[in-house]
Structure formats: C-alpha cells, structure tokens
Short mmCIF file of the C-alpha atoms (twelve columns), coordinates in Angstrom:
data_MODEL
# 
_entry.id   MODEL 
# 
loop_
_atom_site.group_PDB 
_atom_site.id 
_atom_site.type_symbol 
_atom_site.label_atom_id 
_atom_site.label_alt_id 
_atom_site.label_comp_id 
_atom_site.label_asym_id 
_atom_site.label_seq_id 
_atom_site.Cartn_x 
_atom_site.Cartn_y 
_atom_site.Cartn_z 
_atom_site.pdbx_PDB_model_num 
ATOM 1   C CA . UNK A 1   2.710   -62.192 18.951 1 
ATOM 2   C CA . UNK A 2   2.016   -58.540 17.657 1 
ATOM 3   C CA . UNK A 3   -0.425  -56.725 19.880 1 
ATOM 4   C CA . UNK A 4   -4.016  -55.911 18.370 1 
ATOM 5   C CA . UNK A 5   -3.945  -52.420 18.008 1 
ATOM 6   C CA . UNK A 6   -7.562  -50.549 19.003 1 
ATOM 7   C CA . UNK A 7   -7.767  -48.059 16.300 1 
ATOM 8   C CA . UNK A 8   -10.636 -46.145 18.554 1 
ATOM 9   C CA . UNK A 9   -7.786  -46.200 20.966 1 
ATOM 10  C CA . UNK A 10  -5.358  -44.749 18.068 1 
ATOM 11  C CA . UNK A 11  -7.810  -41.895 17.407 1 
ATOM 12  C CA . UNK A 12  -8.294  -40.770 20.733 1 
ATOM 13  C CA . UNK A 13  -4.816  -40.400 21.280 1 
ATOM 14  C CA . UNK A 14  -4.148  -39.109 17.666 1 
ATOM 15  C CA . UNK A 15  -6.875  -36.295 19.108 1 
ATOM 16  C CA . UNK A 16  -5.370  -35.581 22.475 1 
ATOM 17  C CA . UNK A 17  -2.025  -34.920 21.312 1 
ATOM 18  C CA . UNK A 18  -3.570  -32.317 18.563 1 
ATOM 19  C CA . UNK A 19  -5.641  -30.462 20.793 1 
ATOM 20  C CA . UNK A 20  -2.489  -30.496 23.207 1 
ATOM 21  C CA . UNK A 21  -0.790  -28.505 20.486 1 
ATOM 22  C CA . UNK A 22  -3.096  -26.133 19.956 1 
ATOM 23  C CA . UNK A 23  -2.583  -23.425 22.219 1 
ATOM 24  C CA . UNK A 24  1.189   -23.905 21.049 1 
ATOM 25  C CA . UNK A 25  0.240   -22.900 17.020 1 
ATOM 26  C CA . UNK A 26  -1.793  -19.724 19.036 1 
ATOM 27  C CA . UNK A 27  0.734   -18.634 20.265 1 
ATOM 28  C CA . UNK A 28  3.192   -18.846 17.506 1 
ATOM 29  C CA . UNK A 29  -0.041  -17.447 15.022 1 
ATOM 30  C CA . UNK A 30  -0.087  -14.612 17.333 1 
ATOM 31  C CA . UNK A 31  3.039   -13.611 17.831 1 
ATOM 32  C CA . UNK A 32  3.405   -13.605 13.708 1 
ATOM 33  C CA . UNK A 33  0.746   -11.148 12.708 1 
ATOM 34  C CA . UNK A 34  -1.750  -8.664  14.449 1 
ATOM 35  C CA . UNK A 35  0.965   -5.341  13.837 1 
ATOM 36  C CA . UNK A 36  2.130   -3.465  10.694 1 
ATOM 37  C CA . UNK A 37  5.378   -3.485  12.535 1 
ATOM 38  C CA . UNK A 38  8.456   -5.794  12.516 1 
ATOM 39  C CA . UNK A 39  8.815   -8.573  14.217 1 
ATOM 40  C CA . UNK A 40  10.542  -8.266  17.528 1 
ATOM 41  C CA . UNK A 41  12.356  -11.587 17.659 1 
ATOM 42  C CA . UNK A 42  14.423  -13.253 20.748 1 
ATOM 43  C CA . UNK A 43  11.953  -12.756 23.542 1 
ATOM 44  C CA . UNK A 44  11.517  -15.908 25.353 1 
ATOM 45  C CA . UNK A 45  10.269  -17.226 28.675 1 
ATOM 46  C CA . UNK A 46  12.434  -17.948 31.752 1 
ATOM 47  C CA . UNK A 47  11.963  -20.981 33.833 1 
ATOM 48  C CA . UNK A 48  9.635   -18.545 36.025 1 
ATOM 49  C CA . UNK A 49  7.322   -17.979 33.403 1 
ATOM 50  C CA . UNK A 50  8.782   -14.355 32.816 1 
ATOM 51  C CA . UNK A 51  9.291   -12.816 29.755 1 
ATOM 52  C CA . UNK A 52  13.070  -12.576 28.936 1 
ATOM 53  C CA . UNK A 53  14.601  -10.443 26.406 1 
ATOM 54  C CA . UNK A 54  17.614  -12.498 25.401 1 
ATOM 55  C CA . UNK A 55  20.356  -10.153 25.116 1 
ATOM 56  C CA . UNK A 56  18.874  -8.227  22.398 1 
ATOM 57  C CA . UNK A 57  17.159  -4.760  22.338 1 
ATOM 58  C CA . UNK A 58  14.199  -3.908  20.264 1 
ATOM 59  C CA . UNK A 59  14.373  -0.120  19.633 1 
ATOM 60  C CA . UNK A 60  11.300  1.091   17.888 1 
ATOM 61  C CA . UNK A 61  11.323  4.411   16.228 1 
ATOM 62  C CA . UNK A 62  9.190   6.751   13.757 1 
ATOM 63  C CA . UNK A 63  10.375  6.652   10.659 1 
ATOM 64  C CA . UNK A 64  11.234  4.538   7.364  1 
ATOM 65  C CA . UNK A 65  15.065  4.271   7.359  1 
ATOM 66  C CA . UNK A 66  17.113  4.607   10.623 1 
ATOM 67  C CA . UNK A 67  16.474  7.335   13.839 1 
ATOM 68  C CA . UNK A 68  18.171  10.112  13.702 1 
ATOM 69  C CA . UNK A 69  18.785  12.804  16.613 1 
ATOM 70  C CA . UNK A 70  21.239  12.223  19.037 1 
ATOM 71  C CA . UNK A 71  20.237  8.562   19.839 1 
ATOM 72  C CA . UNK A 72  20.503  7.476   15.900 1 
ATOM 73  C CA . UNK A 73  23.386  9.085   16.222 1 
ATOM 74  C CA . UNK A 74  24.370  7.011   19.278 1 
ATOM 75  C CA . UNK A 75  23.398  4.152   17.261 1 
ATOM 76  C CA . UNK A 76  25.140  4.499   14.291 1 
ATOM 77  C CA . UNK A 77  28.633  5.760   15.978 1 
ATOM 78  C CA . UNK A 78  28.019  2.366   18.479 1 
ATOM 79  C CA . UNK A 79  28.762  4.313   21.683 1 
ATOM 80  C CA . UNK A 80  25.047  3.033   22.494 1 
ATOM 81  C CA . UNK A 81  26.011  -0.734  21.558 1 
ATOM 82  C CA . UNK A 82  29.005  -0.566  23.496 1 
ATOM 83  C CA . UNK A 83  27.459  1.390   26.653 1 
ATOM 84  C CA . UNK A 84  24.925  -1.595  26.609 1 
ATOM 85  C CA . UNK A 85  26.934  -4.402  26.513 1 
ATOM 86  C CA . UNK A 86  28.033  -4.853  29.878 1 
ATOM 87  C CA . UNK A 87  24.438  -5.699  30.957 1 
ATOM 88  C CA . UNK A 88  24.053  -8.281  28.702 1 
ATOM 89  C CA . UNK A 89  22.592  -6.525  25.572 1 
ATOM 90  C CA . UNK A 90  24.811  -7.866  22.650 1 
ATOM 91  C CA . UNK A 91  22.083  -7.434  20.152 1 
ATOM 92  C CA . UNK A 92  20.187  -4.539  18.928 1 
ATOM 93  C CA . UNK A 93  17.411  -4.263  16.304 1 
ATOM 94  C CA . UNK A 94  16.344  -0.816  14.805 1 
ATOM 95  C CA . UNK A 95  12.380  -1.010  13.683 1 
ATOM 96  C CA . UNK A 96  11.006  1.679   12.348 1 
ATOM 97  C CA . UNK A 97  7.044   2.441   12.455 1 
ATOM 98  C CA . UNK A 98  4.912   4.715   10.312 1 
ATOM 99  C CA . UNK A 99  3.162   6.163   13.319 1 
ATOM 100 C CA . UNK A 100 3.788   6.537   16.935 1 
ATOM 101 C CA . UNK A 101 0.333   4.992   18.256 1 
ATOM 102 C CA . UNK A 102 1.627   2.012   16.395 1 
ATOM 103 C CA . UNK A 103 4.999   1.782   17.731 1 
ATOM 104 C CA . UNK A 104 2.969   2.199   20.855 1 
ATOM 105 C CA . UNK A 105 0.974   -0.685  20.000 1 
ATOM 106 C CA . UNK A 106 4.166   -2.845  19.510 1 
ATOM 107 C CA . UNK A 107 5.696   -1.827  23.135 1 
ATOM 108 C CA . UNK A 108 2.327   -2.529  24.783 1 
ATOM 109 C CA . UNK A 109 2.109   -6.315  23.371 1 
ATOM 110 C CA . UNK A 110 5.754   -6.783  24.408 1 
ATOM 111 C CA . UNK A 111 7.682   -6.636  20.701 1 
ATOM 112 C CA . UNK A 112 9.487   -3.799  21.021 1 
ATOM 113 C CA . UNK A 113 11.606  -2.757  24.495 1 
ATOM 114 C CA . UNK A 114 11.904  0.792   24.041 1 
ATOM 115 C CA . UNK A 115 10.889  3.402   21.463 1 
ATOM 116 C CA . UNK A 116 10.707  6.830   20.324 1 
ATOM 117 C CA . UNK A 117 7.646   9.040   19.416 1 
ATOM 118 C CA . UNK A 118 5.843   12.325  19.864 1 
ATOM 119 C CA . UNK A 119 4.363   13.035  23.379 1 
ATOM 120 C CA . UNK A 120 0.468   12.027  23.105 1 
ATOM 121 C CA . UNK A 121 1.061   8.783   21.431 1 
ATOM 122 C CA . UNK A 122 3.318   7.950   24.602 1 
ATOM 123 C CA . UNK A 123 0.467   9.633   27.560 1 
ATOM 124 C CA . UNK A 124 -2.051  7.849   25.594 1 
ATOM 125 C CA . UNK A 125 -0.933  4.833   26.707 1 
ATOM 126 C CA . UNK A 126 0.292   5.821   29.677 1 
ATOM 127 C CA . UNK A 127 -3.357  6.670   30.499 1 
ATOM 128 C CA . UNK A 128 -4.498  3.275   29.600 1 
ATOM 129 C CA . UNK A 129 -2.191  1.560   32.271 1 
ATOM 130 C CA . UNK A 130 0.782   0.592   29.935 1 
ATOM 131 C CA . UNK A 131 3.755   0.192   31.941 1 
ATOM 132 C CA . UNK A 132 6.430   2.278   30.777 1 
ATOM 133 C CA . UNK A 133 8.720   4.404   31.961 1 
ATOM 134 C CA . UNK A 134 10.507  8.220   30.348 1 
ATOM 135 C CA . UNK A 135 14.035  7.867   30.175 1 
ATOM 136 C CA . UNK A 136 14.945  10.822  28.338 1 
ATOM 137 C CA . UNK A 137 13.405  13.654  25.832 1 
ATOM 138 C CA . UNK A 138 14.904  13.474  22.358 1 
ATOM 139 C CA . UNK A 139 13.007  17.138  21.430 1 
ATOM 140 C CA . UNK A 140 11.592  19.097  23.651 1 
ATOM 141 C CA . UNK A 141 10.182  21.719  20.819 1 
ATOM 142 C CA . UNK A 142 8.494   19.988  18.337 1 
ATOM 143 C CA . UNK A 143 6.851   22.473  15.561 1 
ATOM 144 C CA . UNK A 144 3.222   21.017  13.967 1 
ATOM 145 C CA . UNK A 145 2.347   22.440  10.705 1 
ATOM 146 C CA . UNK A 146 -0.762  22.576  9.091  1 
ATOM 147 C CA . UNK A 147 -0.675  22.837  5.567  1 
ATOM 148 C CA . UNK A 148 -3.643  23.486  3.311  1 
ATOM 149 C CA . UNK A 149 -5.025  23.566  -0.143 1 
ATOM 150 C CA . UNK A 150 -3.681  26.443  -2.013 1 
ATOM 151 C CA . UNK A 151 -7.078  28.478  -1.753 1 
ATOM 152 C CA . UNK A 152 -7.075  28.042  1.758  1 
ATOM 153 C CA . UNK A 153 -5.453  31.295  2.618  1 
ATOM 154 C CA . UNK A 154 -6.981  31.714  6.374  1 
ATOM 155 C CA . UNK A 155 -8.012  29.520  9.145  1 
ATOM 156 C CA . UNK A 156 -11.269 30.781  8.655  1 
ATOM 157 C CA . UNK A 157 -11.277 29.555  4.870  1 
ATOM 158 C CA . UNK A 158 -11.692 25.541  6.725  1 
ATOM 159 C CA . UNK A 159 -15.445 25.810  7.704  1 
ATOM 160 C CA . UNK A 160 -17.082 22.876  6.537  1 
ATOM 161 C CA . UNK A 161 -13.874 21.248  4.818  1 
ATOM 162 C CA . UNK A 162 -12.586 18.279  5.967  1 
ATOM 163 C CA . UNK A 163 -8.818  17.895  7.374  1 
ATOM 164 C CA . UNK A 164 -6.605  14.714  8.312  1 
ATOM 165 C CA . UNK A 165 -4.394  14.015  11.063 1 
ATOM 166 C CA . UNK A 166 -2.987  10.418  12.251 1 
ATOM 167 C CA . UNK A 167 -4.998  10.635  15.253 1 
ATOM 168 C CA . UNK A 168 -3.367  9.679   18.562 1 
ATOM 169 C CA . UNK A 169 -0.225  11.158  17.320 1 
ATOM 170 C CA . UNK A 170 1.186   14.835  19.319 1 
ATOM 171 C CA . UNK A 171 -0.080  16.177  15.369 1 
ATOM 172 C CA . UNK A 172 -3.376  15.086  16.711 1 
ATOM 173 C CA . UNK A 173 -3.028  17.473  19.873 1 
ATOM 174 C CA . UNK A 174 -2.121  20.589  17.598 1 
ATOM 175 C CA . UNK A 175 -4.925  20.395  15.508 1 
ATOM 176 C CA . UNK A 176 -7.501  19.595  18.039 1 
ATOM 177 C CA . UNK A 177 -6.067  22.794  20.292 1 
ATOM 178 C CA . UNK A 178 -5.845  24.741  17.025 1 
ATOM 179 C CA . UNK A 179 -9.350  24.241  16.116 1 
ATOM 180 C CA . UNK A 180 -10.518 24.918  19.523 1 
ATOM 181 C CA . UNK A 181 -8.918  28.182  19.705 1 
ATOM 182 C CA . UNK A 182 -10.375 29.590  16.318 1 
ATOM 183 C CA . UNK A 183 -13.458 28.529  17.277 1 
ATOM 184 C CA . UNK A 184 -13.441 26.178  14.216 1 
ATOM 185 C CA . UNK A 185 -14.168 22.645  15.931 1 
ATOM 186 C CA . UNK A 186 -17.582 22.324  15.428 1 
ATOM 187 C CA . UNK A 187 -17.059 23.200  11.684 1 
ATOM 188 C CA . UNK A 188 -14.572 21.581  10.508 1 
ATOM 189 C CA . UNK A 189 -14.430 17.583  10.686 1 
ATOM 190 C CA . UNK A 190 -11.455 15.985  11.427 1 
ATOM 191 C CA . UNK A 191 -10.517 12.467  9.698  1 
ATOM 192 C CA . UNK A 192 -7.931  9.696   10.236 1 
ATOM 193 C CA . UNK A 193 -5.544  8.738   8.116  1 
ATOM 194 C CA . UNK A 194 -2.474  6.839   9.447  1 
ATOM 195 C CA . UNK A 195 0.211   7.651   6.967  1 
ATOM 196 C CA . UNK A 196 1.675   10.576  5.776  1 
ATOM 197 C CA . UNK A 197 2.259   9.513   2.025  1 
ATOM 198 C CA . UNK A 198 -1.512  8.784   1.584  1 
ATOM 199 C CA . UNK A 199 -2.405  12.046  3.647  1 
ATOM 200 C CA . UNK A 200 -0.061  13.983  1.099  1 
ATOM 201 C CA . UNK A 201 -1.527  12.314  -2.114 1 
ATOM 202 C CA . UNK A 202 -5.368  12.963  -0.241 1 
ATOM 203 C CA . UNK A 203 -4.221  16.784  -0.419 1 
ATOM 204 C CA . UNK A 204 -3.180  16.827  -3.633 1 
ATOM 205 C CA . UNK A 205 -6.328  15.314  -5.338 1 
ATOM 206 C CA . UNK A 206 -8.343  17.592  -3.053 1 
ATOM 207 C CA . UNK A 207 -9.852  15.102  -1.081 1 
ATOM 208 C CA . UNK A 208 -8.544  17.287  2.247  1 
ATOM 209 C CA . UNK A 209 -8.663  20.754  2.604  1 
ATOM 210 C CA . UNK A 210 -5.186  20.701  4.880  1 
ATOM 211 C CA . UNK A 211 -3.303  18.256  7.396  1 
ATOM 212 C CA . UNK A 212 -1.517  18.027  10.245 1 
ATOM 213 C CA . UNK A 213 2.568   17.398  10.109 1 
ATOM 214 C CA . UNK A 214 5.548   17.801  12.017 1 
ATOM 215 C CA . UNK A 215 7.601   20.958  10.348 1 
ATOM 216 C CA . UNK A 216 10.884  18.418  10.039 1 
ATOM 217 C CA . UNK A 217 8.675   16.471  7.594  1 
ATOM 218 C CA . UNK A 218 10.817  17.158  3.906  1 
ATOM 219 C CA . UNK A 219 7.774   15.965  2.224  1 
ATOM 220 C CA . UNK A 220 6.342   19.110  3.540  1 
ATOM 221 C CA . UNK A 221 8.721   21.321  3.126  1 
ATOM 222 C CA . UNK A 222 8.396   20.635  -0.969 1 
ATOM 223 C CA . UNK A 223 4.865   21.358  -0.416 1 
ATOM 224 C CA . UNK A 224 5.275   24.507  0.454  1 
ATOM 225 C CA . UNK A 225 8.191   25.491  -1.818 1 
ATOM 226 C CA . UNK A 226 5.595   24.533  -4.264 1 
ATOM 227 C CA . UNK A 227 3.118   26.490  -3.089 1 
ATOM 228 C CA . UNK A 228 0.396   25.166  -0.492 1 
ATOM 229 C CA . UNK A 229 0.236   27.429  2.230  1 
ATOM 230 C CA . UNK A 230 1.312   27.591  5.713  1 
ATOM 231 C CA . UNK A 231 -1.974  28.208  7.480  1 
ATOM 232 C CA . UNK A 232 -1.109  28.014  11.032 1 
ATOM 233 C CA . UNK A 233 2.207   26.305  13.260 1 
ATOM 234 C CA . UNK A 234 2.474   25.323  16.894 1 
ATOM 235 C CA . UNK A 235 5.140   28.233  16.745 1 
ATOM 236 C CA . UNK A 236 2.594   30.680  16.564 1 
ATOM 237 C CA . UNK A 237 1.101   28.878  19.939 1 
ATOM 238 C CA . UNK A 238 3.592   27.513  22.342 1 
ATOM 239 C CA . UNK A 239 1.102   26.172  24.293 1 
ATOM 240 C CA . UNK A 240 0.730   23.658  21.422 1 
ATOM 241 C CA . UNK A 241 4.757   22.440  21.323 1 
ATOM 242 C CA . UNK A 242 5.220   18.632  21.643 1 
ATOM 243 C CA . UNK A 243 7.899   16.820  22.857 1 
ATOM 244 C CA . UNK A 244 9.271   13.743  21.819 1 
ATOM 245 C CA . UNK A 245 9.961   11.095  24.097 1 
ATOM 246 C CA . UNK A 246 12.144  7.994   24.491 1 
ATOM 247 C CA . UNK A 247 10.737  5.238   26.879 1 
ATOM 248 C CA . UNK A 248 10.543  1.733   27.989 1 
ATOM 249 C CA . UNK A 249 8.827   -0.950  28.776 1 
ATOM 250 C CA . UNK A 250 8.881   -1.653  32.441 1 
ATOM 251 C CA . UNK A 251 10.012  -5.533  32.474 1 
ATOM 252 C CA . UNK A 252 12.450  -4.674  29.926 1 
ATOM 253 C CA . UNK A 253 14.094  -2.306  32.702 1 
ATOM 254 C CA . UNK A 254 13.339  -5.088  35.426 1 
ATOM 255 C CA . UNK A 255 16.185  -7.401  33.568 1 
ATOM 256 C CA . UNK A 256 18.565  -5.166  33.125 1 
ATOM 257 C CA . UNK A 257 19.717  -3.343  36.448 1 
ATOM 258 C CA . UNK A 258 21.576  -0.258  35.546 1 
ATOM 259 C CA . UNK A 259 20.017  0.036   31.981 1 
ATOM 260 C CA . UNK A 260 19.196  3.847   33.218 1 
ATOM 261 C CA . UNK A 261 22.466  5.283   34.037 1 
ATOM 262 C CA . UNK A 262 24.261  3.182   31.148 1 
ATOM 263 C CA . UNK A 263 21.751  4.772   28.764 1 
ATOM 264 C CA . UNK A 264 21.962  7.907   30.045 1 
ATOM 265 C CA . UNK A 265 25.827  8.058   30.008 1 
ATOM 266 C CA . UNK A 266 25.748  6.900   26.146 1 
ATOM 267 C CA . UNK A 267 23.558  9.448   25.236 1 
ATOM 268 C CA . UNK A 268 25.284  12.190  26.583 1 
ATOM 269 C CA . UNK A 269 28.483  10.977  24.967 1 
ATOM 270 C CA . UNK A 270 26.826  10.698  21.596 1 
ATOM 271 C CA . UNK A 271 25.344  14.441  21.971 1 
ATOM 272 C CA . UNK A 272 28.848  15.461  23.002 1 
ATOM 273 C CA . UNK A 273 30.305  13.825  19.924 1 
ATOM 274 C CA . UNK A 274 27.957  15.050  17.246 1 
ATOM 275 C CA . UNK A 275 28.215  18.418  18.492 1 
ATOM 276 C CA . UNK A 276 31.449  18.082  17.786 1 
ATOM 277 C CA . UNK A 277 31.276  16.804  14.330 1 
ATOM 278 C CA . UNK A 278 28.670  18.821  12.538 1 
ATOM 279 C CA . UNK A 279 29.348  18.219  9.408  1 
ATOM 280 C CA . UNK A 280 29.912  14.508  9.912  1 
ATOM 281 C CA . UNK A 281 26.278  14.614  11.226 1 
ATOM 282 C CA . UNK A 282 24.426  16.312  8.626  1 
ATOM 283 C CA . UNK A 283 26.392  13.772  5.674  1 
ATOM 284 C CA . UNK A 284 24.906  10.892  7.575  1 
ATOM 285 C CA . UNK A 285 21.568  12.693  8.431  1 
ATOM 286 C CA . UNK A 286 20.895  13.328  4.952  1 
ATOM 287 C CA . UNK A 287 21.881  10.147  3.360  1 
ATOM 288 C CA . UNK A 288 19.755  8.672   5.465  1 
ATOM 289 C CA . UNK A 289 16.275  10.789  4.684  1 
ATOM 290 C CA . UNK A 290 17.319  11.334  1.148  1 
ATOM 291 C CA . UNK A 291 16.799  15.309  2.351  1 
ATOM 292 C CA . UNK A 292 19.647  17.853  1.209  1 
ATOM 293 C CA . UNK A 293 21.958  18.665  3.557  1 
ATOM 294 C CA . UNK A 294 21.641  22.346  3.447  1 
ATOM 295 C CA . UNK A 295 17.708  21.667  4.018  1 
ATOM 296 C CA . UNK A 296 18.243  19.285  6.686  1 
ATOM 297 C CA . UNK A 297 20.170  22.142  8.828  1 
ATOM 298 C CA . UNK A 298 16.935  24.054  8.124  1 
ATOM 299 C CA . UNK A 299 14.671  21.603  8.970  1 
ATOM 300 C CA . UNK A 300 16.518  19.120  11.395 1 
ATOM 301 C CA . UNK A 301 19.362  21.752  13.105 1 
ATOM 302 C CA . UNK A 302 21.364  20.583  15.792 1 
ATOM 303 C CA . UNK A 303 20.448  23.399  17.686 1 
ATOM 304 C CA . UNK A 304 17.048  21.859  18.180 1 
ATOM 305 C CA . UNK A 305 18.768  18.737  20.156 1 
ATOM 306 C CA . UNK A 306 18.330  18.930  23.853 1 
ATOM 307 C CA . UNK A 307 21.643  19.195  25.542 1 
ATOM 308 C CA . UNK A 308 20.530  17.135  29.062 1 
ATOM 309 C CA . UNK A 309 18.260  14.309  28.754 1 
ATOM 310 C CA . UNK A 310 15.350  15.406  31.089 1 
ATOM 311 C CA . UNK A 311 15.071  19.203  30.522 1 
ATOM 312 C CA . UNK A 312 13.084  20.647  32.663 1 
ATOM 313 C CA . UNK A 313 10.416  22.610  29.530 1 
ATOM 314 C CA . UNK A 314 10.171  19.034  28.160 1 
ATOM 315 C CA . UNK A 315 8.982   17.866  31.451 1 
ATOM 316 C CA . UNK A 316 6.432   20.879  31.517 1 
ATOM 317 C CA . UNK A 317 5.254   20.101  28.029 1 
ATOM 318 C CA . UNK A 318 4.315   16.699  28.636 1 
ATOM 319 C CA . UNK A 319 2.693   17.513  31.947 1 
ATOM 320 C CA . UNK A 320 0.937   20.444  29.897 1 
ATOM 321 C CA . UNK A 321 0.052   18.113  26.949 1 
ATOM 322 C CA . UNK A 322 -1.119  15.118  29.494 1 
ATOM 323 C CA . UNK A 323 -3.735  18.328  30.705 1 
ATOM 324 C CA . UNK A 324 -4.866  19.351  27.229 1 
ATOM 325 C CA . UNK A 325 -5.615  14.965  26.220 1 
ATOM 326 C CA . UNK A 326 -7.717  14.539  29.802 1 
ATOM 327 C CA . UNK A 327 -10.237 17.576  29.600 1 
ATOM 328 C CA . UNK A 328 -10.357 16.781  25.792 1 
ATOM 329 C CA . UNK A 329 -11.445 13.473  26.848 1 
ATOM 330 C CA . UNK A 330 -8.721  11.795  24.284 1 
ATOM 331 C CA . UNK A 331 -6.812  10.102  27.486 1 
ATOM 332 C CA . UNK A 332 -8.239  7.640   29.446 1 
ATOM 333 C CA . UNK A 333 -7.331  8.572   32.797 1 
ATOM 334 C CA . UNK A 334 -5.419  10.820  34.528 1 
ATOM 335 C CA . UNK A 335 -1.681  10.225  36.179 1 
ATOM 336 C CA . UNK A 336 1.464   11.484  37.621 1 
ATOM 337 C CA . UNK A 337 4.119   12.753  35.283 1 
ATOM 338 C CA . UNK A 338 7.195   12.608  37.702 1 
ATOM 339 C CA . UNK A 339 6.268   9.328   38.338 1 
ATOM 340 C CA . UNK A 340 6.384   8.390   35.016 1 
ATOM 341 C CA . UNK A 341 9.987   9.398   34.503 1 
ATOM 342 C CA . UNK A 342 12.191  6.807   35.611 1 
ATOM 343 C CA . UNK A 343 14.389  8.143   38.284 1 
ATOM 344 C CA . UNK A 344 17.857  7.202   39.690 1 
# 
C-alpha cells in the first residue's frame, strides 16, 4: 500500500531545502559581479575554512594588454613561472585593470593575489587595514604630467577651470601637491574620472581644462606632439615622484612559504636577462602597447628599471608619499612603512 503523501508536508520541505540554498546562490552571485575586473578563478576553501589559492596565481596589473617592466618581462620569458613552481604555483593568470584603486579593490576582496600599481593606490589601502605586504618596487621614479588645453599656457591660466585625475591613483598625489604649491587649490576644482580614454576625449571636447597622467602614457605623448601643452611634471618637483609597487595579499604569502625569496630570485634573473637583450625587449615592449619602438625607449627606457628590488629612494618615496596622503587627509590612518615591506 502506497503511503499518503501530506502535500503541506511536501511544501515545507520543498521550502527548507530552498532557503538552505540560498546563501549558496550569494555566494556564487557575489563572487560573479561587484568589480570591472576579471574574474580571479580557482580560489577555494580548505577543510579549515581557509581560503586556498589552488596552485594558481592571480597577478593583477595596470594596463590593457600584458605588464611590462622587468616582471612582464619575467612573465613572458617564464623565468617567473618556473621560479614559482616548486611551491606549488603551476598556474598563473595575467589581469589587467584600468586603474590601480581598482586592482586594489580586487586584492582587498580576495580575487587577485598580488598586483602592480602606483604608490597611493597601494598606501590607500594600506591605511584602511588591507593586509598586504611590498615585495619589491617595479619604478622608483615615476614622472606625472599634466597636460592642458592648448590656451592653457601657465599654471596660473587654471583658475576657475576644472581638471580630472583618477582619484586615488599616485596621479592623484601630483596634482593635489601641484595645486597646493601654486597656490591654485582653492581655485581650481578637481573631478574624477576613472579612465584615461574618456579623460583624453573630455580634453579634447573641452570639457577639462588639463589632466593628470603618467609621462609613459603614449596616448599622451601624441598629445603633445600635437600640440597641448606641457604645463607642469613631477620632474620639475621631486618631492612629487611616485613609485610603483608590487605587493601581496597576506594569506596568499601564508600558503606559500618561500614565495619571497623565490620571487625575488626570478626577478633579478629577469632584470639580468633583459638588460642583456635590449633590443629583444623593446620588439616585445612595443608589440605589446602598439607604441613605436624608438618612442618606447623614450618613454619606457630601460634605464628607468630599478636594478635591486627594494631600493632604498623607492622606500623614501613611499614613506614621503604615505606623509603627503595623511596631512592631506586622503589616507585613513597612519602606519609603518618598514613594516609594510615584507622582510626575509
């Protein structure tokens, strides 16, 4: 004889096992959306309840294409790859960002491991509590630009015009600084906008009188060949210099012992081997940006590459930088560099 099934029975259990799956579809919903950035992938959960990385590296960059410097160089040679795979890391995923604060963004919620940006995107969140840790300086003498209308022929030429940074970013820093040391910041408003395409076509309709931009930018460079002028440069202030970081995630670190000296090593060897193949460099360099390769040695020189990975202006920079974003009241909270760095 068939048992009489209680269909308010049915229901409630129909109901239980739904709202049992629920936090399950958050979780997935969340971990698909809520960044401009790609996704991470193959992080999962040990049988503590860590977070686990999986053998792969997320390596989070500024840029459209691939990073360049000596890690993209590192990358694309695989002397990184194979430096990393004795610790377990067999795969590694390249994701580029349009902007530093969001490639911060992306290492603070856990989907990317370690990353490369400017300086104040990097003590921003530092500031905020994100646990990271420096492992090396891929520039220590970043050059901001500021590039203006074409009647804009003097700082003073700004008063009441409006000018665009992607705010958060080390750009961000020169311009406030700059501002403040013409006496210009209560007269000229600053505005966000968090690309450099769309702050490029905002200049040429007018809608900006100038912006903020790092000088390696060939986007900019064509700008001025065509004309818009140079009105001011970090160069001119070396007070205002950025670096430009490479960090990681603390629990990232955590799983891999000996991530730091493997790193380390790999990097030096890819320095030592670009050096040694200049030409080799710039082919790939400008494939890669779609720059020419006698502007990319102008804009992008080797020279510029920091020959040890922790030089000690790069560490002066950032502390001098972390200064400037606390009494500006654009970082949180204060907090000690050399702590910061991951040491041996």
């Amino acid at each position: 004889m068939k048992k009489k099934i209680d269909r308010n029975t049915s229901r409630s259990r129909r109901l239980l096992i739904l709202l049992a799956a629920v936090p399950l579809l958050a979780t997935l919903l969340q971990g698909c959306g809520g960044s401009n950035a790609a996704p991470a992938g193959d992080i999962g959960v040990s049988q503590k309840g860590e977070r686990t990385a999986g053998g792969v590296l997320n390596y989070g960059f500024v840029g459209t294409n691939k990073p360049g410097g000596v890690e993209g160089w590192g990358f694309h040679t695989g002397i990184i790859q194979e430096a990393l795979e004795p610790l377990g890391i067999t795969e590694i995923k390249l994701v580029p960002f349009q902007t530093g604060p969001d490639l911060n963004e992306s290492i603070i919620g856990g989907r990317v491991h370690l990353g490369n940006s400017g300086d104040t995107p990097a003590i921003l969140a530092r500031s905020t509590g994100a646990s990271t840790k420096i492992l090396n300086f891929s520039n220590t003498e970043i050059n901001t630009i500021f590039i203006g209308l074409k009647e804009i022929q003097a700082p003073e030429d700004l008063a009441g015009q409006k000018v665009a940074v992607v705010k958060g970013s080390l750009m961000h820093r020169f311009l406030v600084g700059f501002l403040n040391e013409k006496g210009l910041s209560d007269v000229v408003e600053i505005i966000n906008i968090n690309s450099i395409p769309d702050t490029e076509a905002a200049l040429l309709r007018g809608e900006i009188a100038a912006y903020a931009i790092t000088s390696s930018y060939y986007s900019a460079y064509k700008l001025r060949q065509q004309g818009y002028p140079l009105v001011a440069e970090a160069r001119e202030y070396p007070a205002l210099y950025s670096t430009s970081v490479v960090y990681a995630a603390e629990d990232y670190l955590e799983q891999y012992p000996g991530f730091r000296e493997a790193w380390l090593a790999a990097r030096q060897q890819a320095y030592e081997d670009l050096i040694a193949k200049p030409d080799d460099y710039y082919a790939w360099l400008s494939e890669q940006t779609g720059t020419p390769v006698e502007d990319i040695k102008e804009l992008q020189p080797i020279e510029a590459l920091p020959d040890e990975a922790l030089a000690a202006e790069g560490i002066e920079r950032v502390e001098a930088a972390k200064d400037f974003l606390i009494e500006e009241k654009l970082a949180r909270r204060d907090f000690d560099v050399d702590e910061w760095i991951l040491q041996p």
